[in-house]
Coordinates of C-alpha atoms in Angstrom, one line a residue:
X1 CA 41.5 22.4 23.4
X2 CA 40.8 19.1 24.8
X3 CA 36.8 18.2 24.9
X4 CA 35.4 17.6 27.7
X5 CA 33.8 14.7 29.3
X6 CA 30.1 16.5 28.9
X7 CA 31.1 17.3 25.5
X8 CA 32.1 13.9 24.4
X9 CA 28.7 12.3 25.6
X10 CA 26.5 15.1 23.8
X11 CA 28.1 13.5 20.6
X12 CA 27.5 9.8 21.8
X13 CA 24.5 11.0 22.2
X14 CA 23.4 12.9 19.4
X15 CA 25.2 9.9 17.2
X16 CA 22.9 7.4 19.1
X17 CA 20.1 9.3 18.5
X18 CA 21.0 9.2 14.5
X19 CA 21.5 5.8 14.3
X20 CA 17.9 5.2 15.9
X21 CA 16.4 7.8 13.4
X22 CA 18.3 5.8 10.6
X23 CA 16.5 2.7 11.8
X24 CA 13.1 4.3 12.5
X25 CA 13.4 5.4 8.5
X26 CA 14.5 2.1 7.1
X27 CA 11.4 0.6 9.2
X28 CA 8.9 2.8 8.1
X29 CA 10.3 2.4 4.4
X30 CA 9.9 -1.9 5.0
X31 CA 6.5 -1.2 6.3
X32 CA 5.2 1.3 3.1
X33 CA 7.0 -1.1 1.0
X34 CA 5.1 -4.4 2.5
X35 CA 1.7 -2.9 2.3
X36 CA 2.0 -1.5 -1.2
X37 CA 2.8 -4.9 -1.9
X38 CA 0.0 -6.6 -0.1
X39 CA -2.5 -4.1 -1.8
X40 CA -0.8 -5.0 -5.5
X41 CA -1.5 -8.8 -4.4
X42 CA -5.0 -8.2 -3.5
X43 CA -5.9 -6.2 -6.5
X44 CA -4.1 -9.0 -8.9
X45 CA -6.4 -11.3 -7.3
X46 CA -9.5 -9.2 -7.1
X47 CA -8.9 -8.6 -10.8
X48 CA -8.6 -12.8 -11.5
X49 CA -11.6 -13.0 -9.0
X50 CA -13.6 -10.2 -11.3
X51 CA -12.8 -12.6 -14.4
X52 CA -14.6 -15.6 -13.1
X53 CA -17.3 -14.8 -10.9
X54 CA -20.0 -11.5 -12.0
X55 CA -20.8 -10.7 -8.3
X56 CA -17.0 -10.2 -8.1
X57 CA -17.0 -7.7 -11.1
X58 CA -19.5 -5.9 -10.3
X59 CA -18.6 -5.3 -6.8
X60 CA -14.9 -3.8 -8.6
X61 CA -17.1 -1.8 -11.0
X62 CA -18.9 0.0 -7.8
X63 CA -15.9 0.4 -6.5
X64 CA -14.1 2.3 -9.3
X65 CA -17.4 4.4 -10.3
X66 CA -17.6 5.4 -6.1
X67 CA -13.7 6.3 -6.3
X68 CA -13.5 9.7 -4.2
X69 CA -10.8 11.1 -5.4
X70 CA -10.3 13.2 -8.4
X71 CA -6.9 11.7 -9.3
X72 CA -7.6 8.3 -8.6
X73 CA -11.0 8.0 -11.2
X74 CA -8.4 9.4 -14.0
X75 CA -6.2 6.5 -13.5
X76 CA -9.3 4.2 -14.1
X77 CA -10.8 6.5 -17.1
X78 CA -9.5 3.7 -20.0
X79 CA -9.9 0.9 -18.3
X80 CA -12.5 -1.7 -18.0
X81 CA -13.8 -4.1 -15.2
X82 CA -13.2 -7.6 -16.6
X83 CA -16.3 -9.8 -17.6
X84 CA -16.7 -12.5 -16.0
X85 CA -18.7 -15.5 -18.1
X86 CA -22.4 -15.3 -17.3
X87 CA -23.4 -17.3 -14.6
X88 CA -24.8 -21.1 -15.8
X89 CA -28.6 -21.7 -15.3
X90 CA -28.7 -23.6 -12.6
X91 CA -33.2 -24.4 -13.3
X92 CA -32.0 -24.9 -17.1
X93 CA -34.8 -22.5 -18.3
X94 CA -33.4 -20.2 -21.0

């Protein structure tokens, strides 16, 4: 039996529609895969930050003790904030 004109376009169709769902995946994939990166960036350099300046490691210390979910505090239950040198006296009383 021969297919019909109709038929023929539903599966153009239905492959068109495939092919944009394939794209729409890969681009959502791209996307997660560019901002996990960007956060891994900012937390490298939020860590280096936290090594040189004390207001810095602090502020990563509150924000690993205000961590709201369960799962997330255990991944930060060994770890430690990194010191940063104490700040010099800037009057020169000490």
């Amino acid at each position: 039996m021969a297919e019909t004109e109709l038929e023929r376009a539903e599966k153009r169709y239905a492959q068109a529609k495939a092919r944009l769902q394939g794209l729409k995946n890969r681009e959502a994939t791209r996307q997660r895969k560019l901002d996990t990166r960007r956060k891994v960036i900012l937390g490298g350099a939020l860590l280096d930050l936290a090594e040189r300046d004390s207001s810095a490691a602090a502020m990563l210390d509150r924000l690993v003790r205000n961590l709201a979910r369960e799962q997330d505090r255990k991944a930060f239950a060994d770890w430690s904030v990194p010191s940063a040198p104490p700040a010099p006296d800037i009057d020169g009383t000490s």
